[in-house]
mmCIF file of C-alpha atoms in Angstrom:
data_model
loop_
_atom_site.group_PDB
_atom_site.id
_atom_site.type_symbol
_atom_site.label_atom_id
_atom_site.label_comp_id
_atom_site.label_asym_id
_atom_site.label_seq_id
_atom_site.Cartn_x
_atom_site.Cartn_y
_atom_site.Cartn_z
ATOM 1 C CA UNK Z 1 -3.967 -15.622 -7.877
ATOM 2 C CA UNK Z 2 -4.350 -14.030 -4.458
ATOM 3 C CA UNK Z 3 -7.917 -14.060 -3.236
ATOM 4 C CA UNK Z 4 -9.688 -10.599 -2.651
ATOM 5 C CA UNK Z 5 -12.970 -8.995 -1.440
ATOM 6 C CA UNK Z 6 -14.129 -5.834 -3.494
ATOM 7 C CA UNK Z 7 -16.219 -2.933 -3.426
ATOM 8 C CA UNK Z 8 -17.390 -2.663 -6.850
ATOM 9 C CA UNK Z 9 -17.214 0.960 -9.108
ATOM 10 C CA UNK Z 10 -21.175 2.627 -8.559
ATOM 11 C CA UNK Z 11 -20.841 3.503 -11.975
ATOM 12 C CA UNK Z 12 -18.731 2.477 -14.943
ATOM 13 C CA UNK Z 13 -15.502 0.599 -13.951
ATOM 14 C CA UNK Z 14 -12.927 3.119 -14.629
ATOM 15 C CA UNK Z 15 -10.486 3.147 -12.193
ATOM 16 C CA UNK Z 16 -9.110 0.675 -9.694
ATOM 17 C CA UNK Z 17 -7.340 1.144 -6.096
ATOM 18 C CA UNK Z 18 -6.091 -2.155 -5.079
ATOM 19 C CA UNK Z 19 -5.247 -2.105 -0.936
ATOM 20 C CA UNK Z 20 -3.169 -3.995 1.065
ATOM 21 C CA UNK Z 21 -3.911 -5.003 4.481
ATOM 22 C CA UNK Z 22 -1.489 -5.115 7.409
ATOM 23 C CA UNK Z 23 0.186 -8.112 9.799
ATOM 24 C CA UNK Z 24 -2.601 -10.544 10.802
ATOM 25 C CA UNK Z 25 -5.966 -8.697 8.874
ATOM 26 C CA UNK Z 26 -7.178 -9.454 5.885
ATOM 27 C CA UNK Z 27 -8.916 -7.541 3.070
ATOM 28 C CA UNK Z 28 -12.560 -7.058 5.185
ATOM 29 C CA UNK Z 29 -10.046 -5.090 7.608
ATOM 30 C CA UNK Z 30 -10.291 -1.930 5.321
ATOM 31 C CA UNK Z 31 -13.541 -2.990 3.543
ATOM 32 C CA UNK Z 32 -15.591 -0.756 5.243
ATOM 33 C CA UNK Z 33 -13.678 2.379 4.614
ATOM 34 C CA UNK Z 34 -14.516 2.132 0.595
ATOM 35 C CA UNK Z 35 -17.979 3.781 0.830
ATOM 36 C CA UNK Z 36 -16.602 6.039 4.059
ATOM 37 C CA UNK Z 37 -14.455 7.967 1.125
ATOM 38 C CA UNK Z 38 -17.978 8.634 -0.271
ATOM 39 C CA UNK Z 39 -15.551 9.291 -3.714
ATOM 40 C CA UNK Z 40 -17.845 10.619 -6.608
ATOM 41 C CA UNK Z 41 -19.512 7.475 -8.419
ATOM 42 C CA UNK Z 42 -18.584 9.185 -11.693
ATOM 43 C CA UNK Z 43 -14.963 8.041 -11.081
ATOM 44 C CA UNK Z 44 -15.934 4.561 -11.503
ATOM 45 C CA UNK Z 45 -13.613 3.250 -9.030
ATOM 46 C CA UNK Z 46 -13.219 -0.055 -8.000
ATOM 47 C CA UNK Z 47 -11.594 -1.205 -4.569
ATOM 48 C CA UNK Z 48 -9.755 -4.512 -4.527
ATOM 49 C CA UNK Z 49 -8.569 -5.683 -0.986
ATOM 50 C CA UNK Z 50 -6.003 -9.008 -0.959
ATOM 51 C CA UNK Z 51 -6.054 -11.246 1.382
ATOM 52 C CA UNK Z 52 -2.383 -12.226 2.351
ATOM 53 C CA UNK Z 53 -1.247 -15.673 2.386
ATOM 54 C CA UNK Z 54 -1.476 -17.736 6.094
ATOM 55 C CA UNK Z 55 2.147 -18.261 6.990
ATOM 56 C CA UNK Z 56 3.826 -18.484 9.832
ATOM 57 C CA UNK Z 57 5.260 -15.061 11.713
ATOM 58 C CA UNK Z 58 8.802 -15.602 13.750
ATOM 59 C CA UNK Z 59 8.137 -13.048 15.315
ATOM 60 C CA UNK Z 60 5.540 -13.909 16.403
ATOM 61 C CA UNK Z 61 6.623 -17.497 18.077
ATOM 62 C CA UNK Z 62 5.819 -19.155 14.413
ATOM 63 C CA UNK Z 63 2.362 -18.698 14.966
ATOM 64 C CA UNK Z 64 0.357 -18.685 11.418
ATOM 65 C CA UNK Z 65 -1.326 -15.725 10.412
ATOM 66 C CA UNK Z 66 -2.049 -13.806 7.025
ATOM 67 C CA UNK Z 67 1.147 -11.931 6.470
ATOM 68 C CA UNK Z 68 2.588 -10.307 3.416
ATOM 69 C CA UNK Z 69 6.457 -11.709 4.303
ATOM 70 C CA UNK Z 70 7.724 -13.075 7.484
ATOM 71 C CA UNK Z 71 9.437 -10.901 10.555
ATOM 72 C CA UNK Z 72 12.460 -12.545 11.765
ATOM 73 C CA UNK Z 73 13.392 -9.223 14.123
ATOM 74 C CA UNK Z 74 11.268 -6.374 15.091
ATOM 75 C CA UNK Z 75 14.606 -4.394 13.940
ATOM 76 C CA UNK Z 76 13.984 -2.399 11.160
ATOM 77 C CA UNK Z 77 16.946 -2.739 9.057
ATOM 78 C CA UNK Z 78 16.105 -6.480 8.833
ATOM 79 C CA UNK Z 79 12.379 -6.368 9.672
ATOM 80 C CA UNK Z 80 11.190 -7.336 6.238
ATOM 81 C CA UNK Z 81 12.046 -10.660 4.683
ATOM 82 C CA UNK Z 82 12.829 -9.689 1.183
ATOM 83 C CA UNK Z 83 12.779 -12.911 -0.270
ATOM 84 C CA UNK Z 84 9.060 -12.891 1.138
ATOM 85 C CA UNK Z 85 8.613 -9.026 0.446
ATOM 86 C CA UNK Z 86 9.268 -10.332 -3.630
ATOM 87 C CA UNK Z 87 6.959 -13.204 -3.572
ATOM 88 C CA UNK Z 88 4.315 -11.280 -2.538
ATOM 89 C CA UNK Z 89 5.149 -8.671 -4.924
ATOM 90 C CA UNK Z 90 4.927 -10.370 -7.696
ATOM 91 C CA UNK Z 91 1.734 -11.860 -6.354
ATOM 92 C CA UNK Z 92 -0.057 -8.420 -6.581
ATOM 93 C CA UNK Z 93 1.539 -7.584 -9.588
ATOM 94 C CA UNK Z 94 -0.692 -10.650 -10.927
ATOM 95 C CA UNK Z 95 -3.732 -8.721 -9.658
ATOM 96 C CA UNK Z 96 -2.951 -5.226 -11.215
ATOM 97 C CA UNK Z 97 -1.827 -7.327 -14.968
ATOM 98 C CA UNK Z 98 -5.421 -8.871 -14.340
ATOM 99 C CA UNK Z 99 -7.170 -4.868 -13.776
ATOM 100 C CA UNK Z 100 -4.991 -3.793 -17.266
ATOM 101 C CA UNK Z 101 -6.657 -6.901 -19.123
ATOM 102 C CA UNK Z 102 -10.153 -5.966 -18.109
ATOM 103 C CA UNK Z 103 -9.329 -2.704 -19.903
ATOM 104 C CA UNK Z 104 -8.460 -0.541 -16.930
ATOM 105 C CA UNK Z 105 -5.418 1.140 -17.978
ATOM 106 C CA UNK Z 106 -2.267 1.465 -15.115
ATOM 107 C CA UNK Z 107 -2.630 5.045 -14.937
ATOM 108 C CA UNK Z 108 -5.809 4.655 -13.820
ATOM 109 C CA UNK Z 109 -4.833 2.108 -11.265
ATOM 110 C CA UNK Z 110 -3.674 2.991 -6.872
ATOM 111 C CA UNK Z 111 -1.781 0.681 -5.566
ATOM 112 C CA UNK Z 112 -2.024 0.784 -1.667
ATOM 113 C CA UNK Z 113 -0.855 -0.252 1.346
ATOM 114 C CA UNK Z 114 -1.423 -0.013 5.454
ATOM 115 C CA UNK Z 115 2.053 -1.102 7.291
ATOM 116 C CA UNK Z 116 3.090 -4.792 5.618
ATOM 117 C CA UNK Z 117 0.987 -3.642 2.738
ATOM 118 C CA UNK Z 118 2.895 -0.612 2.260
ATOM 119 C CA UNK Z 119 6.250 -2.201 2.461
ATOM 120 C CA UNK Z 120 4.577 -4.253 -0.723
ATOM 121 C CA UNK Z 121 3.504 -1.230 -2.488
ATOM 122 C CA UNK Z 122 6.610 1.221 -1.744
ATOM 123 C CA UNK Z 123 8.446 -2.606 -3.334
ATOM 124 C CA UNK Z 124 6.275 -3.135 -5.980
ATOM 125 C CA UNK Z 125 5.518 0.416 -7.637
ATOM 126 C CA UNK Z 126 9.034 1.739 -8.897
ATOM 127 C CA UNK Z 127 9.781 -1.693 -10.122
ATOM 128 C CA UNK Z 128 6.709 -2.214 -12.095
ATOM 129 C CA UNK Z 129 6.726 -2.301 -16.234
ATOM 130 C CA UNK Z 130 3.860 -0.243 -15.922
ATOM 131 C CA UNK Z 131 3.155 3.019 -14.539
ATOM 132 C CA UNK Z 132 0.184 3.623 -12.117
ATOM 133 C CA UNK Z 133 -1.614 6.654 -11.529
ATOM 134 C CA UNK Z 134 -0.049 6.174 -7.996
ATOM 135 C CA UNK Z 135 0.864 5.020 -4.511
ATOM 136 C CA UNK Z 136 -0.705 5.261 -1.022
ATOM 137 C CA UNK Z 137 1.739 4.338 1.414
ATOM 138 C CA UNK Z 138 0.279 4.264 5.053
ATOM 139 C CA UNK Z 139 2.061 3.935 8.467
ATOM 140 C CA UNK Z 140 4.790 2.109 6.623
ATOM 141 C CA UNK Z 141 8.244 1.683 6.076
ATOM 142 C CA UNK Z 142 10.180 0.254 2.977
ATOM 143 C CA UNK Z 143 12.241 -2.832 2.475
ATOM 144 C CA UNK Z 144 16.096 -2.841 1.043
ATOM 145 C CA UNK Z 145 15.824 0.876 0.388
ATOM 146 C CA UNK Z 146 19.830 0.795 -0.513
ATOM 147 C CA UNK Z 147 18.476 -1.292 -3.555
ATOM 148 C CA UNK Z 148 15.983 1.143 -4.800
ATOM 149 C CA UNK Z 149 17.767 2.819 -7.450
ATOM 150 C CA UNK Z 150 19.316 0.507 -8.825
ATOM 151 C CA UNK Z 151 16.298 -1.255 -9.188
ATOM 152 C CA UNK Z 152 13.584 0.931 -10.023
ATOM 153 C CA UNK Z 153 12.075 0.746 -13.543
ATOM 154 C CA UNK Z 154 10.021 4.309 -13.152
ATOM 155 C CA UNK Z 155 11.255 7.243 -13.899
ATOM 156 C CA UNK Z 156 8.193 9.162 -12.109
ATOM 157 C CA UNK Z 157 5.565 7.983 -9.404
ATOM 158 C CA UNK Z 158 3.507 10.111 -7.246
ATOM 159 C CA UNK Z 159 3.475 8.784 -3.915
ATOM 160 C CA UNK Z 160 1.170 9.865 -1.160
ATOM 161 C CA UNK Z 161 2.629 8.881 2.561
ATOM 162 C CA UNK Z 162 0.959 9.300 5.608
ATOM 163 C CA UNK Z 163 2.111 7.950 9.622
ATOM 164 C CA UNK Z 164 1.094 8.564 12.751
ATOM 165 C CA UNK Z 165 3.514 10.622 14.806
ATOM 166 C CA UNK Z 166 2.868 7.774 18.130
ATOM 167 C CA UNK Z 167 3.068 4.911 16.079
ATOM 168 C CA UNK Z 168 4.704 2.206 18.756
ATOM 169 C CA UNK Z 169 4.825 -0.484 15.981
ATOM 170 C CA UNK Z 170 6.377 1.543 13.106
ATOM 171 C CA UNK Z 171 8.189 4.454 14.667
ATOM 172 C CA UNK Z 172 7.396 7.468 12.558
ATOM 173 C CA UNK Z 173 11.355 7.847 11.306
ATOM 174 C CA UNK Z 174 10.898 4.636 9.479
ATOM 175 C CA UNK Z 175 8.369 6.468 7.078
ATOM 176 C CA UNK Z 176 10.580 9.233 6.975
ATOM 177 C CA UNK Z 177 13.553 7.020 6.039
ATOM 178 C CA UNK Z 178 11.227 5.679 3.077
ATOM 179 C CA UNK Z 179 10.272 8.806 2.062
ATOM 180 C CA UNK Z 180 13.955 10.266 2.158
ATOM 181 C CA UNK Z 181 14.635 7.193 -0.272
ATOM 182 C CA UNK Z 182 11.727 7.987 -3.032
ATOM 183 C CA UNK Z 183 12.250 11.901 -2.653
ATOM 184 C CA UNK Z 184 16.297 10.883 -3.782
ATOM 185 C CA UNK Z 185 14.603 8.875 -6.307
ATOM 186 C CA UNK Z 186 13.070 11.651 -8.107
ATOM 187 C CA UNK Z 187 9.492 10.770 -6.943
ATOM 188 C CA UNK Z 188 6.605 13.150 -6.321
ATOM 189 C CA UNK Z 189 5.980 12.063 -2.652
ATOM 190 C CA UNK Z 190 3.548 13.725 0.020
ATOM 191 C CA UNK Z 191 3.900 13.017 3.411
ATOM 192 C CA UNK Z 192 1.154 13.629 6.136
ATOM 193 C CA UNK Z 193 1.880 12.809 10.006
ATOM 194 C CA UNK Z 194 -1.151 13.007 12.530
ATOM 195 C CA UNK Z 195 -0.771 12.439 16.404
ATOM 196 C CA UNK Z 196 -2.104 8.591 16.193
ATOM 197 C CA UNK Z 197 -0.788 5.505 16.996
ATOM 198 C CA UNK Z 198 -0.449 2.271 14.336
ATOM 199 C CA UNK Z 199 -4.034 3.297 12.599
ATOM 200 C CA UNK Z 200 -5.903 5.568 10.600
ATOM 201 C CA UNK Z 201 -7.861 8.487 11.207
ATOM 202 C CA UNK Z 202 -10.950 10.814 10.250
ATOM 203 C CA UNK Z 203 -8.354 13.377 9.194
ATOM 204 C CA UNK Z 204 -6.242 11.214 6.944
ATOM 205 C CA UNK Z 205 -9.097 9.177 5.364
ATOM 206 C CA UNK Z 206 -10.174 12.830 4.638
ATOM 207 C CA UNK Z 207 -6.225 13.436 2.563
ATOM 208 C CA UNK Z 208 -6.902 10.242 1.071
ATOM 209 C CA UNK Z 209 -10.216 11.336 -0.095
ATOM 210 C CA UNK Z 210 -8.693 14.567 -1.465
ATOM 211 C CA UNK Z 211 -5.630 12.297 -2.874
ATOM 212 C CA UNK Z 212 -7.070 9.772 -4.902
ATOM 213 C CA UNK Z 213 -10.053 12.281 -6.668
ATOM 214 C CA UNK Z 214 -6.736 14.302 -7.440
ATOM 215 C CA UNK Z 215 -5.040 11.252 -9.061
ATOM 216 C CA UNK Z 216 -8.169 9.098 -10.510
ATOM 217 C CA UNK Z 217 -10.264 12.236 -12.398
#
């Protein structure tokens, strides 16, 4: 089971957003913005943030860091070791099975993701068994999205995407490309750009905010 840091519900453990971090953080990167959201403690939510696995990151010159998959070329058609992209995958979907035996059922469960933790979640959510309340998908881009429909299990997912129009590390058309994909798919997806590099800011936490309320009440 993946280790995680949380920000427990304020109230009565309703709902759960489990958040993955990017290349090189860990869960206490995005910590801090739990009580930022300042969500309404009647939702009961309850943030879980993973800690990836310390691996080592070709890219990188092998050096060992926490990473969600390998990155073999900063190309984005092969950026993303799948093979490492479905480990991890399955690792989180270990995480959300544990959430649905506390009694916290999937539609009350947000999977999301910054960057590599995105890649996980846009992976992970239309091949699921179950079906979550939804998806944050942020500065991110999507692995094998030729294999998406062929593979997807859900029939509907509501997706929120959001990217930063600068973004040297993940050009911005690599979330559109992903979003292209899960539109084809059928999916309810919303996609918000702001004039930012590889981050997040005031303005999207503030979406976000909006978002999950929307999805979780």
């Amino acid at each position: 089971m993946l280790e995680f840091v949380e920000y427990a519900a304020k109230a009565q453990h309703k709902a759960t957003v489990i958040w993955l971090h990017g290349l090189g953080d860990s869960g206490n990167g995005f910590l801090p913005i739990a009580p930022e959201l300042d969500l309404p403690d009647s939702l009961g939510i309850r943030f879980v943030f993973p800690h990836a696995p310390i691996q080592p990151v070709t890219v990188n010159g092998g050096m060992e860091m926490r990473a969600w998959y390998d990155i073999k070329s900063m190309d984005l058609e092969n950026r993303a070791d799948e093979t490492g992209v479905r480990e991890s995958a399955a690792a989180v979907t270990q995480l959300i099975e544990q959430e649905i035996a506390a009694g916290i059922p999937a539609d009350k469960i947000i999977l999301a993701g910054f960057s590599q933790g995105g890649v996980i979640s846009l992976h992970l959510a239309p091949r699921l068994s179950h079906t979550l309340a939804g998806v944050m998908a942020l500065s991110t881009y999507m692995c094998a999205p030729q294999k998406l429909s062929a593979e997807a299990t859900q029939a509907a997912l509501n997706i929120f995407m959001a990217h930063g129009s600068h973004d040297p590390v993940v050009p911005m058309q690599a979330g559109r490309t992903a979003y292209d994909a899960l539109v084809n798919q059928g999916y309810e997806v919303s996609w918000q750009d702001y004039p930012m590099e590889h981050q997040v800011c005031i303005e999207e936490l503030k979406a976000i905010r909006a978002w999950l309320i929307s999805r979780l009440s």
